[in-house]
């Protein structure tokens, strides 16, 4: 890509793409062998490349085999209340001093508002990790990008933008695989707080399970009408 073409492409990208926070989870989907690998964004050079951690070999034994130089990818992540995706490719990787992966800087990105996701009414028992406490709670509705959760905690201890952890055995989202979400809304129903949450950090396999559940629920709903 020429310098002028590169500059033109940059002008068409939203500002958000230059404001991704270090530590944001990236999910890399390979094209040649459709697999997904979760990793963390580190930084990058504007218009040149994004830099992220090489996915853990312990968690993804095929990572080095699949993420070779030139492999085409779809990169997905959540940021600033939106779900983002862009096409990229592996530019290269290094092993030392830390295993890092260089990705081609996006020429175009797609996004959609998290609030536009359809929510499915449900009743899943969970354990919420909030400010050092771990009360039992319930997920009342669910979408691919967030949920509504109720738990017996004090409203005065909750703030918009706070992060909480969610252990949800139904989706095997427990321990190191628990869901991390950000509080978007706080209401009360019969004296118990209800939290509107946007997922911030979720294991790709758990995300797939949630998508399957939502799609299955939608099919059942259509068949009943």
PDB file of C-alpha atoms in Angstrom:
ATOM      1  CA  UNK A   1       0.000   0.000   0.000  1.00  0.00           C
ATOM      2  CA  UNK A   2       1.456   3.395  -0.972  1.00  0.00           C
ATOM      3  CA  UNK A   3       1.918   6.130   1.623  1.00  0.00           C
ATOM      4  CA  UNK A   4      -0.836   8.277   0.090  1.00  0.00           C
ATOM      5  CA  UNK A   5      -3.262   5.347  -0.053  1.00  0.00           C
ATOM      6  CA  UNK A   6      -2.360   4.512   3.529  1.00  0.00           C
ATOM      7  CA  UNK A   7      -3.075   8.068   4.668  1.00  0.00           C
ATOM      8  CA  UNK A   8      -6.388   8.096   2.766  1.00  0.00           C
ATOM      9  CA  UNK A   9      -7.467   4.838   4.443  1.00  0.00           C
ATOM     10  CA  UNK A  10      -6.566   6.259   7.863  1.00  0.00           C
ATOM     11  CA  UNK A  11      -8.818   9.271   7.298  1.00  0.00           C
ATOM     12  CA  UNK A  12     -11.784   6.946   6.784  1.00  0.00           C
ATOM     13  CA  UNK A  13     -11.274   5.078  10.061  1.00  0.00           C
ATOM     14  CA  UNK A  14     -13.191   6.133  13.194  1.00  0.00           C
ATOM     15  CA  UNK A  15     -11.212   7.772  15.994  1.00  0.00           C
ATOM     16  CA  UNK A  16     -12.037   4.819  18.268  1.00  0.00           C
ATOM     17  CA  UNK A  17      -9.633   2.595  16.339  1.00  0.00           C
ATOM     18  CA  UNK A  18      -6.754   4.791  17.531  1.00  0.00           C
ATOM     19  CA  UNK A  19      -7.961   4.759  21.135  1.00  0.00           C
ATOM     20  CA  UNK A  20      -7.972   1.033  21.917  1.00  0.00           C
ATOM     21  CA  UNK A  21      -6.761   0.542  25.471  1.00  0.00           C
ATOM     22  CA  UNK A  22      -3.773  -1.737  26.153  1.00  0.00           C
ATOM     23  CA  UNK A  23      -5.060  -4.998  27.611  1.00  0.00           C
ATOM     24  CA  UNK A  24      -8.217  -5.040  25.459  1.00  0.00           C
ATOM     25  CA  UNK A  25      -9.047  -8.595  24.446  1.00  0.00           C
ATOM     26  CA  UNK A  26      -8.669  -9.360  20.747  1.00  0.00           C
ATOM     27  CA  UNK A  27     -10.210 -12.511  19.269  1.00  0.00           C
ATOM     28  CA  UNK A  28      -8.336 -13.637  16.150  1.00  0.00           C
ATOM     29  CA  UNK A  29     -10.171 -15.856  13.664  1.00  0.00           C
ATOM     30  CA  UNK A  30      -7.928 -17.506  11.089  1.00  0.00           C
ATOM     31  CA  UNK A  31      -9.082 -17.940   7.488  1.00  0.00           C
ATOM     32  CA  UNK A  32      -7.162 -21.006   6.275  1.00  0.00           C
ATOM     33  CA  UNK A  33      -8.146 -23.147   9.266  1.00  0.00           C
ATOM     34  CA  UNK A  34     -11.186 -21.549  10.947  1.00  0.00           C
ATOM     35  CA  UNK A  35     -10.132 -21.288  14.587  1.00  0.00           C
ATOM     36  CA  UNK A  36     -10.384 -18.535  17.180  1.00  0.00           C
ATOM     37  CA  UNK A  37      -7.622 -17.398  19.511  1.00  0.00           C
ATOM     38  CA  UNK A  38      -7.985 -14.910  22.364  1.00  0.00           C
ATOM     39  CA  UNK A  39      -5.135 -12.518  23.042  1.00  0.00           C
ATOM     40  CA  UNK A  40      -4.423  -9.021  24.412  1.00  0.00           C
ATOM     41  CA  UNK A  41      -3.806  -5.789  22.540  1.00  0.00           C
ATOM     42  CA  UNK A  42      -0.487  -4.160  23.470  1.00  0.00           C
ATOM     43  CA  UNK A  43      -0.187  -1.170  21.148  1.00  0.00           C
ATOM     44  CA  UNK A  44       0.934  -0.399  17.644  1.00  0.00           C
ATOM     45  CA  UNK A  45       2.177   2.120  15.112  1.00  0.00           C
ATOM     46  CA  UNK A  46      -0.527   4.238  13.485  1.00  0.00           C
ATOM     47  CA  UNK A  47      -1.206   3.096   9.949  1.00  0.00           C
ATOM     48  CA  UNK A  48       1.437   0.355  10.132  1.00  0.00           C
ATOM     49  CA  UNK A  49       0.594  -2.429  12.565  1.00  0.00           C
ATOM     50  CA  UNK A  50      -1.119  -3.527  15.754  1.00  0.00           C
ATOM     51  CA  UNK A  51       0.884  -5.388  18.380  1.00  0.00           C
ATOM     52  CA  UNK A  52      -0.607  -8.046  20.639  1.00  0.00           C
ATOM     53  CA  UNK A  53       0.504 -10.949  22.770  1.00  0.00           C
ATOM     54  CA  UNK A  54       0.995 -14.265  21.037  1.00  0.00           C
ATOM     55  CA  UNK A  55      -1.891 -16.466  22.259  1.00  0.00           C
ATOM     56  CA  UNK A  56      -0.950 -18.840  25.050  1.00  0.00           C
ATOM     57  CA  UNK A  57       0.334 -22.153  23.694  1.00  0.00           C
ATOM     58  CA  UNK A  58      -0.906 -23.877  26.851  1.00  0.00           C
ATOM     59  CA  UNK A  59      -4.436 -22.732  26.068  1.00  0.00           C
ATOM     60  CA  UNK A  60      -4.168 -22.865  22.260  1.00  0.00           C
ATOM     61  CA  UNK A  61      -1.721 -25.628  21.236  1.00  0.00           C
ATOM     62  CA  UNK A  62      -2.183 -24.843  17.496  1.00  0.00           C
ATOM     63  CA  UNK A  63      -1.531 -21.087  17.828  1.00  0.00           C
ATOM     64  CA  UNK A  64       1.993 -21.075  16.384  1.00  0.00           C
ATOM     65  CA  UNK A  65       0.975 -23.434  13.609  1.00  0.00           C
ATOM     66  CA  UNK A  66      -2.036 -21.351  12.572  1.00  0.00           C
ATOM     67  CA  UNK A  67      -0.764 -17.805  13.166  1.00  0.00           C
ATOM     68  CA  UNK A  68       2.019 -17.801  10.591  1.00  0.00           C
ATOM     69  CA  UNK A  69       3.253 -14.831   8.548  1.00  0.00           C
ATOM     70  CA  UNK A  70       0.752 -13.926   5.853  1.00  0.00           C
ATOM     71  CA  UNK A  71      -2.240 -15.718   7.428  1.00  0.00           C
ATOM     72  CA  UNK A  72      -5.420 -13.704   6.914  1.00  0.00           C
ATOM     73  CA  UNK A  73      -7.555 -12.935   9.967  1.00  0.00           C
ATOM     74  CA  UNK A  74     -10.757 -11.418  11.213  1.00  0.00           C
ATOM     75  CA  UNK A  75     -10.046  -9.520  14.420  1.00  0.00           C
ATOM     76  CA  UNK A  76     -12.898  -8.838  16.861  1.00  0.00           C
ATOM     77  CA  UNK A  77     -12.979  -6.846  20.093  1.00  0.00           C
ATOM     78  CA  UNK A  78     -15.266  -4.850  22.383  1.00  0.00           C
ATOM     79  CA  UNK A  79     -14.529  -1.192  23.091  1.00  0.00           C
ATOM     80  CA  UNK A  80     -16.406   1.961  24.112  1.00  0.00           C
ATOM     81  CA  UNK A  81     -19.807   0.306  24.100  1.00  0.00           C
ATOM     82  CA  UNK A  82     -19.419  -1.213  20.623  1.00  0.00           C
ATOM     83  CA  UNK A  83     -18.395  -4.512  19.062  1.00  0.00           C
ATOM     84  CA  UNK A  84     -15.701  -4.055  16.397  1.00  0.00           C
ATOM     85  CA  UNK A  85     -14.312  -6.265  13.630  1.00  0.00           C
ATOM     86  CA  UNK A  86     -11.734  -5.805  10.885  1.00  0.00           C
ATOM     87  CA  UNK A  87      -9.798  -7.854   8.351  1.00  0.00           C
ATOM     88  CA  UNK A  88      -6.067  -8.169   8.924  1.00  0.00           C
ATOM     89  CA  UNK A  89      -3.161 -10.539   8.435  1.00  0.00           C
ATOM     90  CA  UNK A  90      -0.158 -11.692  10.420  1.00  0.00           C
ATOM     91  CA  UNK A  91       2.878  -9.566   9.576  1.00  0.00           C
ATOM     92  CA  UNK A  92       5.204 -11.538  11.801  1.00  0.00           C
ATOM     93  CA  UNK A  93       5.958 -12.533  15.364  1.00  0.00           C
ATOM     94  CA  UNK A  94       8.820 -12.549  17.831  1.00  0.00           C
ATOM     95  CA  UNK A  95       9.572 -14.896  20.726  1.00  0.00           C
ATOM     96  CA  UNK A  96      11.877 -12.687  22.841  1.00  0.00           C
ATOM     97  CA  UNK A  97      11.913 -10.801  25.109  1.00  0.00           C
ATOM     98  CA  UNK A  98       8.166 -11.578  25.070  1.00  0.00           C
ATOM     99  CA  UNK A  99       6.127 -13.593  22.528  1.00  0.00           C
ATOM    100  CA  UNK A 100       4.412 -10.905  20.444  1.00  0.00           C
ATOM    101  CA  UNK A 101       2.343 -10.882  17.268  1.00  0.00           C
ATOM    102  CA  UNK A 102       2.347  -8.119  14.646  1.00  0.00           C
ATOM    103  CA  UNK A 103      -0.963  -7.595  12.799  1.00  0.00           C
ATOM    104  CA  UNK A 104      -1.594  -5.501   9.712  1.00  0.00           C
ATOM    105  CA  UNK A 105      -3.233  -2.172  10.564  1.00  0.00           C
ATOM    106  CA  UNK A 106      -6.903  -2.179   9.444  1.00  0.00           C
ATOM    107  CA  UNK A 107      -7.918  -0.479   6.215  1.00  0.00           C
ATOM    108  CA  UNK A 108     -11.597  -0.562   7.236  1.00  0.00           C
ATOM    109  CA  UNK A 109     -13.575  -1.537  10.333  1.00  0.00           C
ATOM    110  CA  UNK A 110     -17.143  -2.588  11.080  1.00  0.00           C
ATOM    111  CA  UNK A 111     -18.962  -1.885  14.334  1.00  0.00           C
ATOM    112  CA  UNK A 112     -22.371  -2.038  15.943  1.00  0.00           C
ATOM    113  CA  UNK A 113     -23.791  -0.643  19.139  1.00  0.00           C
ATOM    114  CA  UNK A 114     -23.995  -3.195  21.932  1.00  0.00           C
ATOM    115  CA  UNK A 115     -27.427  -1.958  22.894  1.00  0.00           C
ATOM    116  CA  UNK A 116     -28.780  -3.085  19.521  1.00  0.00           C
ATOM    117  CA  UNK A 117     -28.255  -6.758  20.378  1.00  0.00           C
ATOM    118  CA  UNK A 118     -31.437  -8.738  20.921  1.00  0.00           C
ATOM    119  CA  UNK A 119     -31.820  -9.989  24.490  1.00  0.00           C
ATOM    120  CA  UNK A 120     -33.243 -13.369  25.492  1.00  0.00           C
ATOM    121  CA  UNK A 121     -35.133 -13.692  28.787  1.00  0.00           C
ATOM    122  CA  UNK A 122     -33.539 -16.375  30.972  1.00  0.00           C
ATOM    123  CA  UNK A 123     -32.874 -17.379  34.588  1.00  0.00           C
ATOM    124  CA  UNK A 124     -29.294 -18.527  35.063  1.00  0.00           C
ATOM    125  CA  UNK A 125     -27.804 -18.780  38.578  1.00  0.00           C
ATOM    126  CA  UNK A 126     -24.423 -17.062  38.883  1.00  0.00           C
ATOM    127  CA  UNK A 127     -21.904 -15.859  41.412  1.00  0.00           C
ATOM    128  CA  UNK A 128     -21.069 -12.181  41.014  1.00  0.00           C
ATOM    129  CA  UNK A 129     -17.685 -10.839  42.082  1.00  0.00           C
ATOM    130  CA  UNK A 130     -18.308  -7.236  43.100  1.00  0.00           C
ATOM    131  CA  UNK A 131     -15.958  -5.089  45.192  1.00  0.00           C
ATOM    132  CA  UNK A 132     -14.438  -8.058  46.998  1.00  0.00           C
ATOM    133  CA  UNK A 133     -17.823  -9.698  47.724  1.00  0.00           C
ATOM    134  CA  UNK A 134     -19.196 -12.759  45.918  1.00  0.00           C
ATOM    135  CA  UNK A 135     -22.996 -12.828  46.288  1.00  0.00           C
ATOM    136  CA  UNK A 136     -25.141 -15.362  44.465  1.00  0.00           C
ATOM    137  CA  UNK A 137     -27.219 -13.778  41.742  1.00  0.00           C
ATOM    138  CA  UNK A 138     -29.255 -14.469  38.617  1.00  0.00           C
ATOM    139  CA  UNK A 139     -28.895 -13.468  34.967  1.00  0.00           C
ATOM    140  CA  UNK A 140     -32.363 -12.279  33.927  1.00  0.00           C
ATOM    141  CA  UNK A 141     -31.722 -11.688  30.240  1.00  0.00           C
ATOM    142  CA  UNK A 142     -28.835 -12.280  27.889  1.00  0.00           C
ATOM    143  CA  UNK A 143     -27.457 -11.095  24.557  1.00  0.00           C
ATOM    144  CA  UNK A 144     -24.227 -11.819  22.719  1.00  0.00           C
ATOM    145  CA  UNK A 145     -22.704  -8.642  24.130  1.00  0.00           C
ATOM    146  CA  UNK A 146     -24.161  -8.282  27.633  1.00  0.00           C
ATOM    147  CA  UNK A 147     -26.767  -9.231  30.192  1.00  0.00           C
ATOM    148  CA  UNK A 148     -29.047  -8.021  32.984  1.00  0.00           C
ATOM    149  CA  UNK A 149     -28.065  -9.394  36.371  1.00  0.00           C
ATOM    150  CA  UNK A 150     -29.612  -9.144  39.815  1.00  0.00           C
ATOM    151  CA  UNK A 151     -27.762  -9.791  43.082  1.00  0.00           C
ATOM    152  CA  UNK A 152     -28.220  -8.776  46.740  1.00  0.00           C
ATOM    153  CA  UNK A 153     -25.636  -5.998  47.001  1.00  0.00           C
ATOM    154  CA  UNK A 154     -25.770  -2.416  48.224  1.00  0.00           C
ATOM    155  CA  UNK A 155     -26.501   0.142  45.506  1.00  0.00           C
ATOM    156  CA  UNK A 156     -24.177   2.598  47.240  1.00  0.00           C
ATOM    157  CA  UNK A 157     -21.260   0.252  46.480  1.00  0.00           C
ATOM    158  CA  UNK A 158     -22.024   0.235  42.737  1.00  0.00           C
ATOM    159  CA  UNK A 159     -20.970   2.755  40.110  1.00  0.00           C
ATOM    160  CA  UNK A 160     -21.445   3.062  36.359  1.00  0.00           C
ATOM    161  CA  UNK A 161     -18.258   1.879  34.677  1.00  0.00           C
ATOM    162  CA  UNK A 162     -17.238  -0.529  37.465  1.00  0.00           C
ATOM    163  CA  UNK A 163     -16.026  -3.950  36.385  1.00  0.00           C
ATOM    164  CA  UNK A 164     -17.462  -7.113  37.899  1.00  0.00           C
ATOM    165  CA  UNK A 165     -16.779 -10.807  37.466  1.00  0.00           C
ATOM    166  CA  UNK A 166     -19.465 -13.382  36.663  1.00  0.00           C
ATOM    167  CA  UNK A 167     -19.121 -17.096  37.364  1.00  0.00           C
ATOM    168  CA  UNK A 168     -21.834 -18.833  35.328  1.00  0.00           C
ATOM    169  CA  UNK A 169     -21.673 -22.649  35.563  1.00  0.00           C
ATOM    170  CA  UNK A 170     -24.279 -23.058  32.787  1.00  0.00           C
ATOM    171  CA  UNK A 171     -21.704 -21.848  30.258  1.00  0.00           C
ATOM    172  CA  UNK A 172     -18.685 -23.208  32.182  1.00  0.00           C
ATOM    173  CA  UNK A 173     -17.611 -19.610  32.752  1.00  0.00           C
ATOM    174  CA  UNK A 174     -15.889 -20.047  36.100  1.00  0.00           C
ATOM    175  CA  UNK A 175     -12.484 -19.404  37.636  1.00  0.00           C
ATOM    176  CA  UNK A 176      -9.975 -18.152  35.082  1.00  0.00           C
ATOM    177  CA  UNK A 177     -12.691 -18.404  32.411  1.00  0.00           C
ATOM    178  CA  UNK A 178     -15.181 -16.202  34.251  1.00  0.00           C
ATOM    179  CA  UNK A 179     -16.848 -13.371  32.351  1.00  0.00           C
ATOM    180  CA  UNK A 180     -15.683  -9.812  33.029  1.00  0.00           C
ATOM    181  CA  UNK A 181     -18.330  -7.145  32.431  1.00  0.00           C
ATOM    182  CA  UNK A 182     -18.756  -3.404  32.896  1.00  0.00           C
ATOM    183  CA  UNK A 183     -21.771  -1.848  34.636  1.00  0.00           C
ATOM    184  CA  UNK A 184     -23.753   0.239  32.147  1.00  0.00           C
ATOM    185  CA  UNK A 185     -26.971   0.757  34.095  1.00  0.00           C
ATOM    186  CA  UNK A 186     -28.151   0.405  37.725  1.00  0.00           C
ATOM    187  CA  UNK A 187     -31.822   0.069  38.694  1.00  0.00           C
ATOM    188  CA  UNK A 188     -33.741  -1.495  41.576  1.00  0.00           C
ATOM    189  CA  UNK A 189     -36.608  -3.986  41.523  1.00  0.00           C
ATOM    190  CA  UNK A 190     -38.292  -4.797  44.848  1.00  0.00           C
ATOM    191  CA  UNK A 191     -35.272  -3.430  46.677  1.00  0.00           C
ATOM    192  CA  UNK A 192     -32.749  -5.616  44.834  1.00  0.00           C
ATOM    193  CA  UNK A 193     -30.321  -4.019  42.358  1.00  0.00           C
ATOM    194  CA  UNK A 194     -30.509  -4.970  38.693  1.00  0.00           C
ATOM    195  CA  UNK A 195     -27.380  -4.303  36.675  1.00  0.00           C
ATOM    196  CA  UNK A 196     -27.219  -3.750  32.939  1.00  0.00           C
ATOM    197  CA  UNK A 197     -23.838  -5.163  31.925  1.00  0.00           C
ATOM    198  CA  UNK A 198     -21.686  -5.074  28.794  1.00  0.00           C
ATOM    199  CA  UNK A 199     -19.232  -7.939  28.345  1.00  0.00           C
ATOM    200  CA  UNK A 200     -15.617  -6.759  28.307  1.00  0.00           C
ATOM    201  CA  UNK A 201     -13.608  -9.963  28.584  1.00  0.00           C
ATOM    202  CA  UNK A 202     -15.105 -13.290  27.599  1.00  0.00           C
ATOM    203  CA  UNK A 203     -13.446 -16.525  26.452  1.00  0.00           C
ATOM    204  CA  UNK A 204     -14.188 -17.222  22.746  1.00  0.00           C
ATOM    205  CA  UNK A 205     -15.585 -20.690  23.482  1.00  0.00           C
ATOM    206  CA  UNK A 206     -17.945 -19.309  26.130  1.00  0.00           C
ATOM    207  CA  UNK A 207     -19.008 -16.581  23.711  1.00  0.00           C
ATOM    208  CA  UNK A 208     -19.781 -19.283  21.137  1.00  0.00           C
ATOM    209  CA  UNK A 209     -21.902 -21.163  23.698  1.00  0.00           C
ATOM    210  CA  UNK A 210     -23.869 -17.983  24.448  1.00  0.00           C
ATOM    211  CA  UNK A 211     -24.423 -17.370  20.729  1.00  0.00           C
ATOM    212  CA  UNK A 212     -25.662 -20.948  20.265  1.00  0.00           C
ATOM    213  CA  UNK A 213     -28.064 -20.551  23.195  1.00  0.00           C
ATOM    214  CA  UNK A 214     -29.447 -17.278  21.809  1.00  0.00           C
ATOM    215  CA  UNK A 215     -29.854 -18.694  18.298  1.00  0.00           C
ATOM    216  CA  UNK A 216     -31.556 -21.824  19.666  1.00  0.00           C
ATOM    217  CA  UNK A 217     -33.909 -19.711  21.794  1.00  0.00           C
ATOM    218  CA  UNK A 218     -34.797 -17.536  18.795  1.00  0.00           C
ATOM    219  CA  UNK A 219     -35.599 -20.607  16.683  1.00  0.00           C
ATOM    220  CA  UNK A 220     -37.893 -21.949  19.408  1.00  0.00           C
ATOM    221  CA  UNK A 221     -39.616 -18.548  19.636  1.00  0.00           C
ATOM    222  CA  UNK A 222     -40.193 -18.463  15.861  1.00  0.00           C
ATOM    223  CA  UNK A 223     -41.577 -22.008  15.815  1.00  0.00           C
ATOM    224  CA  UNK A 224     -44.089 -21.133  18.537  1.00  0.00           C
ATOM    225  CA  UNK A 225     -45.527 -18.211  16.580  1.00  0.00           C
TER     226      UNK A 225
END
